[in-house]
Short mmCIF file of C-alpha atoms in Angstrom, two decimals:
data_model
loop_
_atom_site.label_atom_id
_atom_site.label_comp_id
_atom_site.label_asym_id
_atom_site.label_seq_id
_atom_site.Cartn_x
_atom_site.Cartn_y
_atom_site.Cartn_z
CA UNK A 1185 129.79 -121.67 -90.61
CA UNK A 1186 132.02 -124.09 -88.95
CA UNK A 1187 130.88 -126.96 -90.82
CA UNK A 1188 131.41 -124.72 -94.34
CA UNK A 1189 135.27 -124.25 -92.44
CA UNK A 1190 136.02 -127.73 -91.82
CA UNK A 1191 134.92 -128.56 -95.42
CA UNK A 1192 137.21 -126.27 -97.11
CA UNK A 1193 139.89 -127.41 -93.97
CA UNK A 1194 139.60 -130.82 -95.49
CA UNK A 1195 139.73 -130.29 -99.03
CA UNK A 1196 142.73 -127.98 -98.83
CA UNK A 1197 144.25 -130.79 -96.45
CA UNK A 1198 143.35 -133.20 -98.81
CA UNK A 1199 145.47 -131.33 -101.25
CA UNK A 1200 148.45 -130.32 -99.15
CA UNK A 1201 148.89 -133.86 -98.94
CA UNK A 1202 148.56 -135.27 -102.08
CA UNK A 1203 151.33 -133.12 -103.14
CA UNK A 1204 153.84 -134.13 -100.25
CA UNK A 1205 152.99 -137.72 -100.29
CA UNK A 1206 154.06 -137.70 -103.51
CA UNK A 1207 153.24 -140.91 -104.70
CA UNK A 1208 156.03 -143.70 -106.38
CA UNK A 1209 153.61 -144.65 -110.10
CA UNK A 1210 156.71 -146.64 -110.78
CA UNK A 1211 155.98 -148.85 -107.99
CA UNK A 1212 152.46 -149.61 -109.73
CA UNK A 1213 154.35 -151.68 -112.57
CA UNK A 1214 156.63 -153.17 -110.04
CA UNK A 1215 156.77 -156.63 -110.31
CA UNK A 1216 159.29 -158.37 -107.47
CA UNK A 1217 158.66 -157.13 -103.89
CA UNK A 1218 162.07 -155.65 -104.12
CA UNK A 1219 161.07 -153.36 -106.33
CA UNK A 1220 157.52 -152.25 -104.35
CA UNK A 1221 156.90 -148.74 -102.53
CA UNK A 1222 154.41 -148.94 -100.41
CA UNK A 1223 152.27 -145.45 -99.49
CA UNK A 1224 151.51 -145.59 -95.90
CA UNK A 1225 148.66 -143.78 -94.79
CA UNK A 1226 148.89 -142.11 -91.25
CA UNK A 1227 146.85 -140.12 -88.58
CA UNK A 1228 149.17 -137.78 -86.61
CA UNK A 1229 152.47 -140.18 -86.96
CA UNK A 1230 150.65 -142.72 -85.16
CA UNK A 1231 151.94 -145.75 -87.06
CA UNK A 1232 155.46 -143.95 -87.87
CA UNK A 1233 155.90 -143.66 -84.39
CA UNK A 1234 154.85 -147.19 -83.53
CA UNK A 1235 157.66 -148.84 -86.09
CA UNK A 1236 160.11 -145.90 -85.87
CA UNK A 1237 160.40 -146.48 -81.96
CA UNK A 1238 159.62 -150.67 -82.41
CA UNK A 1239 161.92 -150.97 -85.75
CA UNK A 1240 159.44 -154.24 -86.72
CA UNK A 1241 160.21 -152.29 -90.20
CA UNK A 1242 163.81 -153.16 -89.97
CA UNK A 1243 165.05 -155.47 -93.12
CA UNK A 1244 161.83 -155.20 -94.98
CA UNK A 1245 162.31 -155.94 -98.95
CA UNK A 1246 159.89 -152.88 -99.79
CA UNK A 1247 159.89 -149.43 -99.16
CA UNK A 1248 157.76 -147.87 -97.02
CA UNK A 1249 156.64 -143.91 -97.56
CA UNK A 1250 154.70 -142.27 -95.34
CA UNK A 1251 151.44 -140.03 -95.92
CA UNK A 1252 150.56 -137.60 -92.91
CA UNK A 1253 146.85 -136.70 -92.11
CA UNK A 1254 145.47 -135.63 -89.13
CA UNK A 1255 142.39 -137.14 -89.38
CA UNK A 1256 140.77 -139.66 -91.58
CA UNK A 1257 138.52 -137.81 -93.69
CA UNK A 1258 141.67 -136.34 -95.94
CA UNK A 1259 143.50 -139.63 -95.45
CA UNK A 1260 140.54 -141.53 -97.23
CA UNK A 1261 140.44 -138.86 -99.69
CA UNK A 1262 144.18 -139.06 -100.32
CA UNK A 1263 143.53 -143.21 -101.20
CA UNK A 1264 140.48 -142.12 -103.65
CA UNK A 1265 143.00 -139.37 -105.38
CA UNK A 1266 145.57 -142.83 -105.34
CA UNK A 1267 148.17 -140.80 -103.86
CA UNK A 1268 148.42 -143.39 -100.73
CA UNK A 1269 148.34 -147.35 -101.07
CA UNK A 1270 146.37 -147.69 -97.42
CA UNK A 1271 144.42 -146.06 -94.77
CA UNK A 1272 144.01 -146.68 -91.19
CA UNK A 1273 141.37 -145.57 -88.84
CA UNK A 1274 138.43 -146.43 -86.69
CA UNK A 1275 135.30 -148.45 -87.69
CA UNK A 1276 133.07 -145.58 -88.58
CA UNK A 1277 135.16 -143.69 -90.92
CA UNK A 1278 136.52 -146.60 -92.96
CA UNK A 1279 132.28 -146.92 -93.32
CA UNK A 1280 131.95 -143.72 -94.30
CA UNK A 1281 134.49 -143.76 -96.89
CA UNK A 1282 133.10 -146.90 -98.32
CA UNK A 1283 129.68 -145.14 -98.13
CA UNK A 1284 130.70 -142.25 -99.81
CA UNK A 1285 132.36 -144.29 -102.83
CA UNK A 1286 136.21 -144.64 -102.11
CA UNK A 1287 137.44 -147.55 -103.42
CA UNK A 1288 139.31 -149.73 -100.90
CA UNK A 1289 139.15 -153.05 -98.99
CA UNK A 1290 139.58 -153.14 -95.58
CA UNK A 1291 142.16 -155.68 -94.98
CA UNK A 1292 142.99 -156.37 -91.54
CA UNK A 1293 140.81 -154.88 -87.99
CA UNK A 1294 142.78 -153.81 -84.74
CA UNK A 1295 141.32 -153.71 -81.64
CA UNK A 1296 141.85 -151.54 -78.31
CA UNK A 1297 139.37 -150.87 -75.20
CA UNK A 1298 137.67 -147.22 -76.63
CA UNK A 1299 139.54 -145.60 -74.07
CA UNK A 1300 141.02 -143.45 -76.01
CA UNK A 1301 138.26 -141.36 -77.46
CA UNK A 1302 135.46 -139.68 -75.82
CA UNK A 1303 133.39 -136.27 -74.96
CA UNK A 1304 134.90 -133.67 -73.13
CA UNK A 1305 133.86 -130.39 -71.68
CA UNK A 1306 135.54 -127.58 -69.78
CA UNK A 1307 136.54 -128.26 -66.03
CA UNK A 1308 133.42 -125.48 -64.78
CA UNK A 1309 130.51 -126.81 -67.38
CA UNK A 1310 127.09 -127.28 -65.95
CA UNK A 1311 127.52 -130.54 -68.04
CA UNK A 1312 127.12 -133.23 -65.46
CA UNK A 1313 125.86 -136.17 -67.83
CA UNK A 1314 125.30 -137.10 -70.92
CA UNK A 1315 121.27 -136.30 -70.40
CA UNK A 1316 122.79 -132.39 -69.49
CA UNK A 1317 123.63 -132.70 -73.55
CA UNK A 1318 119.85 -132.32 -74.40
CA UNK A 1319 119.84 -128.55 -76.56
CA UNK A 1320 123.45 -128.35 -76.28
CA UNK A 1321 126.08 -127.92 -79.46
CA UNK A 1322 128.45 -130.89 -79.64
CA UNK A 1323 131.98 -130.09 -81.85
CA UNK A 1324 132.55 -133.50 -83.99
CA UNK A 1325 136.41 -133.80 -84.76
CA UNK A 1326 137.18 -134.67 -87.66
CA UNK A 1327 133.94 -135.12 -89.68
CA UNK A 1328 130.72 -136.56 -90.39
CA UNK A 1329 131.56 -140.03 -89.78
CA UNK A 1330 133.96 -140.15 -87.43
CA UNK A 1331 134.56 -142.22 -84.56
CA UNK A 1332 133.82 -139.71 -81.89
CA UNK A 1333 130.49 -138.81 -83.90
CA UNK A 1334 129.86 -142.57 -83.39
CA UNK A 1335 130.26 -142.29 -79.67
CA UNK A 1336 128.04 -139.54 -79.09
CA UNK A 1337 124.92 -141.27 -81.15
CA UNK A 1338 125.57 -143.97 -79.30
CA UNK A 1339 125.73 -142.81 -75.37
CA UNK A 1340 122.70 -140.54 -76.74
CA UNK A 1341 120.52 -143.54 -77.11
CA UNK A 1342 121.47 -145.08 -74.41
CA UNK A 1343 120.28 -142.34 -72.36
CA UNK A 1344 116.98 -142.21 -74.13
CA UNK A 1345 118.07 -138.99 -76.18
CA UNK A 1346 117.65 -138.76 -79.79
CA UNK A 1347 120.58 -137.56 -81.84
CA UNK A 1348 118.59 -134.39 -83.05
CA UNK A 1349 118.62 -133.32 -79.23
CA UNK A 1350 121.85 -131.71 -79.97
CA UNK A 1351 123.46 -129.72 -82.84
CA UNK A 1352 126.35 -131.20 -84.26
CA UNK A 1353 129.01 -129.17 -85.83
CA UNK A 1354 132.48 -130.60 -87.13
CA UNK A 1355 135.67 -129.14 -87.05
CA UNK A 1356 139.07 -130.64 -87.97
CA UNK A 1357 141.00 -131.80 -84.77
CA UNK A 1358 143.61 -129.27 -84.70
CA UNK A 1359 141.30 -126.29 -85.05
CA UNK A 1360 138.76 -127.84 -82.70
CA UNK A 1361 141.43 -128.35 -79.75
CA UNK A 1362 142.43 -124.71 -80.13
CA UNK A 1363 138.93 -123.17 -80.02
CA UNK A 1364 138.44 -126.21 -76.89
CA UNK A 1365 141.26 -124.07 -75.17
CA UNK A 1366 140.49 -120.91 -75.61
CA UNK A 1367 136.69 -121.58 -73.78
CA UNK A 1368 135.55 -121.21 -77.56
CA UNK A 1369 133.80 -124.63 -77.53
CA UNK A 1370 131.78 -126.06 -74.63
CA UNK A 1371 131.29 -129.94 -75.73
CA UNK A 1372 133.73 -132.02 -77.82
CA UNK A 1373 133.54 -135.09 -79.23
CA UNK A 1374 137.04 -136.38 -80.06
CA UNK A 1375 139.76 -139.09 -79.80
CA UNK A 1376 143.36 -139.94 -79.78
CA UNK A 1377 145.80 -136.94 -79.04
CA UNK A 1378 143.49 -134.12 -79.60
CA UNK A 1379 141.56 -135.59 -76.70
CA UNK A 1380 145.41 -136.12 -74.46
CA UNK A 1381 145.47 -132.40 -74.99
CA UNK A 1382 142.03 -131.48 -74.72
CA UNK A 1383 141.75 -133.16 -71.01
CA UNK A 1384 145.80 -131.67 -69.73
CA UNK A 1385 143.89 -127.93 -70.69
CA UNK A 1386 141.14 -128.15 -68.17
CA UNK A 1387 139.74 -130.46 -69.65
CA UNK A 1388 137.03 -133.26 -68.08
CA UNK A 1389 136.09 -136.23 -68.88
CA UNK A 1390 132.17 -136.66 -69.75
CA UNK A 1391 132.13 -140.11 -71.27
CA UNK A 1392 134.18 -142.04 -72.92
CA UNK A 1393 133.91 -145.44 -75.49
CA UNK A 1394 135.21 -148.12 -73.16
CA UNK A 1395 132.35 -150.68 -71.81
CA UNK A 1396 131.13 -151.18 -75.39
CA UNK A 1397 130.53 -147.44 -76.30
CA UNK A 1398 132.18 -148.09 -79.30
CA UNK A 1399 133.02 -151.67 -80.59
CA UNK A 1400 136.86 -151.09 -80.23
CA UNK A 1401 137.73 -151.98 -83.40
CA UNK A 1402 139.80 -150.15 -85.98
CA UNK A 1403 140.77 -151.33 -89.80
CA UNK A 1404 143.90 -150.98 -92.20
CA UNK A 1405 142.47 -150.67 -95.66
CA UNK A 1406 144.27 -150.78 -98.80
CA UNK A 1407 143.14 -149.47 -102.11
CA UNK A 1408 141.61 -151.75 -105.45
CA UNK A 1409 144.91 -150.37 -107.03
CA UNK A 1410 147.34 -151.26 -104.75
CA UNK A 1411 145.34 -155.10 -103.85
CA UNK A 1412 145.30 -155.47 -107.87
CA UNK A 1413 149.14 -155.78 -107.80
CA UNK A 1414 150.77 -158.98 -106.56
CA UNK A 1415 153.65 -157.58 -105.60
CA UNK A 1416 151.94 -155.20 -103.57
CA UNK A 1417 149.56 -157.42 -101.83
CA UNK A 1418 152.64 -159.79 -100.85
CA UNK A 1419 154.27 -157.00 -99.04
CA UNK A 1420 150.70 -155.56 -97.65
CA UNK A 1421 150.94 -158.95 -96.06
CA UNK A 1422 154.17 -159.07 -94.37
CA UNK A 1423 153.38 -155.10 -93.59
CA UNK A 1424 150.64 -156.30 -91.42
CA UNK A 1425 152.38 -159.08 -89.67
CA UNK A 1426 154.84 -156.32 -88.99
CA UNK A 1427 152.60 -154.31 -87.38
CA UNK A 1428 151.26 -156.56 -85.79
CA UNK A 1429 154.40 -157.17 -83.96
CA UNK A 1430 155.19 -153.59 -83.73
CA UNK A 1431 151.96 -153.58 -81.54
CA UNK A 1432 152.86 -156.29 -79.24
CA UNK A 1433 156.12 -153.92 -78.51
CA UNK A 1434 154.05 -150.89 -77.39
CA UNK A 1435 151.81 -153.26 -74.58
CA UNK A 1436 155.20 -153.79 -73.40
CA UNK A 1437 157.43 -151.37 -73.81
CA UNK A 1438 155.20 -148.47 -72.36
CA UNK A 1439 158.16 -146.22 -71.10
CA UNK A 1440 160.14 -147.03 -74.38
CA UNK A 1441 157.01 -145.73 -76.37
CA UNK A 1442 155.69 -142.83 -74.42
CA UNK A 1443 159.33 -141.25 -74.90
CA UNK A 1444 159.22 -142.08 -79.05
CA UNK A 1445 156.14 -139.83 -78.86
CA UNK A 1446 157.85 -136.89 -77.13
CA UNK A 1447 160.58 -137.44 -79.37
CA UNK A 1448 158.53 -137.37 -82.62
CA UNK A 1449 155.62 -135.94 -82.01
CA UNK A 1450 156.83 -133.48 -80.04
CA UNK A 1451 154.22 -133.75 -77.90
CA UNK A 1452 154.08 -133.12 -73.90
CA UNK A 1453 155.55 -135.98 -71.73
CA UNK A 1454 152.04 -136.31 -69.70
CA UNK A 1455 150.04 -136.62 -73.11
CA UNK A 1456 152.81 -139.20 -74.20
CA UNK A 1457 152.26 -141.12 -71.08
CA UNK A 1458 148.07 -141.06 -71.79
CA UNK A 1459 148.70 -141.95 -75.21
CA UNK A 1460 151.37 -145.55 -74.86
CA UNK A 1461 148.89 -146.76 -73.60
CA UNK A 1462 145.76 -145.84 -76.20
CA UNK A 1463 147.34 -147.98 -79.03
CA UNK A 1464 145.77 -150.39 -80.79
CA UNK A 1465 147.36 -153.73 -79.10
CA UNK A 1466 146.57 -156.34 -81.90
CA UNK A 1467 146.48 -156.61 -85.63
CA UNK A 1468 143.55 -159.23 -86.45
CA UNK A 1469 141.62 -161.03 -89.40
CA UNK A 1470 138.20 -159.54 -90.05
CA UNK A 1471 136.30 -162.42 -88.84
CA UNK A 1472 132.54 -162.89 -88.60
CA UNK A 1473 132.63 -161.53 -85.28
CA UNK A 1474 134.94 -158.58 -86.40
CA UNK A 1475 132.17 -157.51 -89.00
CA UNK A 1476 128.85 -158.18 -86.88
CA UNK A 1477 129.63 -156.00 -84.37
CA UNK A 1478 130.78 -153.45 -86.93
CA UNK A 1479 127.60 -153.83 -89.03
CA UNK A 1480 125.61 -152.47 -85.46
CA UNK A 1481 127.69 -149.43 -85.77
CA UNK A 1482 126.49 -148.90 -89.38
CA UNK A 1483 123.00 -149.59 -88.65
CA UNK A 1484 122.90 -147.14 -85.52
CA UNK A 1485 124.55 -144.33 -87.59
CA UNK A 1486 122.49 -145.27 -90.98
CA UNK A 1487 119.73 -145.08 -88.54
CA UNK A 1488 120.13 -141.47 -88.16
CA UNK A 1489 120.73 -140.21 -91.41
CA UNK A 1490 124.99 -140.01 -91.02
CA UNK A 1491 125.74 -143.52 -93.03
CA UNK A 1492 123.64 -142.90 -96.19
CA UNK A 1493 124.01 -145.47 -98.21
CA UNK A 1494 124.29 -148.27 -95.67
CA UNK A 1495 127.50 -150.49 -95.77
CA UNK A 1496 127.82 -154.17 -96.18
CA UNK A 1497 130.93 -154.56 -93.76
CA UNK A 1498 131.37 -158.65 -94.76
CA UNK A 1499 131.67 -157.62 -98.25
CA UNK A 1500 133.91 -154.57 -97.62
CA UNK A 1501 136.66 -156.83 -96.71
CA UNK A 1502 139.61 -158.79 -98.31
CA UNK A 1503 140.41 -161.36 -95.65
CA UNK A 1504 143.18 -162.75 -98.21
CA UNK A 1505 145.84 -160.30 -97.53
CA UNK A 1506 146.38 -161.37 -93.85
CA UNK A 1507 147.46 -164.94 -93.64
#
């Protein structure tokens, strides 16, 4: 039933916000960067905030609109409906989007420590360790694919579990946090602000992806449309040098940032605090390095039956937008 839920959750996300992001086609036939609108996809204002509170936007010869998801199995299906000229999300969805046949490059990888997502269970759950997760249902947020689904194969084999020792169920993040408060759920697998939340409502900490749990890395992706245009691609570029130094603000403007996100987001002034320092801290090229340790992550989750077909990572990337 839930899973049936957060598929009709998604699509009728999906849809929601294709029709706000309403998408510039006149900027498709653009043809000076003055001229360009680029479609900025976004999880939960993440990157809005970042620039709004950094202003690295500030004097920028495009236009920047801004697409809203809150997770990144509608924002991927926003860039296959070509209502949003990029995505940006962990390793394991940007897989699973190429996987399931959405038609981007990934075009740049960020990197943080994994901190910031994780398993959590209710303050009073027998759940001591991740063995106590053998026969237990584990709530996914977003969807198949995600980053905290990732996490949990992952610490599973490490501690000689298989991944059909538990159930899996997936639920969108918003809908998941509110059934986590309300003692509706008793594991969850999650990330980002959901998880701020999720631990400030008796929440605890069973694992989380820092020590290699997950490889740390994230992507920006921008669709074939969008890279087919010149004009585009030149201000993709300077949009990722941009963030880039947007980034570099929020490792050192904590306070500055944590009060953006109240601002915002609207979110709690604790959370805010947890969540300055969660960013992604650097924009990078997708190196060989960048895309072998991704590959393990879609070998792993190939392995068990969630990355079908497998992903080339080396040749899902356009390493000539970032220069």
């Amino acid at each position: 039933m839930i899973r049936r839920i957060a598929a009709a959750a998604l699509s009728l996300t999906a849809l929601l916000a294709l029709t706000a992001c309403g998408a510039d086609s006149s900027a498709d036939t653009a043809t000076s960067q003055d001229e360009v609108t680029l479609t900025i996809g976004d999880q939960a204002k993440t990157l809005q905030t970042i620039f709004d509170a950094s202003g690295a936007l500030d004097g920028a010869k495009y236009k920047v609109k801004w697409a809203e998801f809150e997770g990144a199995a509608p924002l991927y299906q926003a860039v296959q409906a070509g209502a949003t000229d990029t995505a940006y999300s962990a390793d394991l969805p940007a897989l699973q989007a190429l996987s399931g046949g959405v038609k981007f490059k990934n075009i740049a990888a960020l990197k943080n420590d994994g901190h910031s997502t994780g398993i959590i269970v209710p303050k009073n759950s027998d759940v001591k360790s991740v063995k106590d997760l053998k026969g237990k249902t584990v709530v996914v947020s977003s969807a198949k694919g995600s980053i905290a689904e990732y996490l949990l194969a992952n610490v599973l084999q490490q501690n000689g579990l298989n991944y059909s020792d538990v159930k899996v169920q997936y639920l969108l993040p918003t809908d998941a946090q509110a059934a986590f408060v309300s003692g509706k759920i008793g594991v969850w697998a999650t990330f980002g602000t959901y998880m701020a939340v999720g631990l400030q409502q008796e929440g605890r900490l069973l694992v989380d992806g820092t020590d290699g749990r997950i490889s740390g890395y994230g992507f920006i992706g921008a669709s074939e449309q969008a890279l087919a245009s010149p004009a585009k691609k030149t201000a993709l570029g300077d949009f990722l040098k941009r963030l880039g130094t947007a980034l570099e603000w929020t490792d050192t403007h904590e306070s500055a940032y944590a009060d953006a996100i109240v601002k915002l987001n609207g979110a709690d002034p604790s959370v805010a605090k947890t969540l300055s320092t969660s960013a992604y801290s650097k924009v990078l090229p997708i190196t060989s390095e960048v895309t072998s340790k991704v590959q393990d992550v879609a070998d792993l989750m190939n392995g068990i039956g969630v990355l079908e077909p497998n992903v080339d990572v080396a040749k899902s990337a356009d390493t000539s937008v970032l220069k």
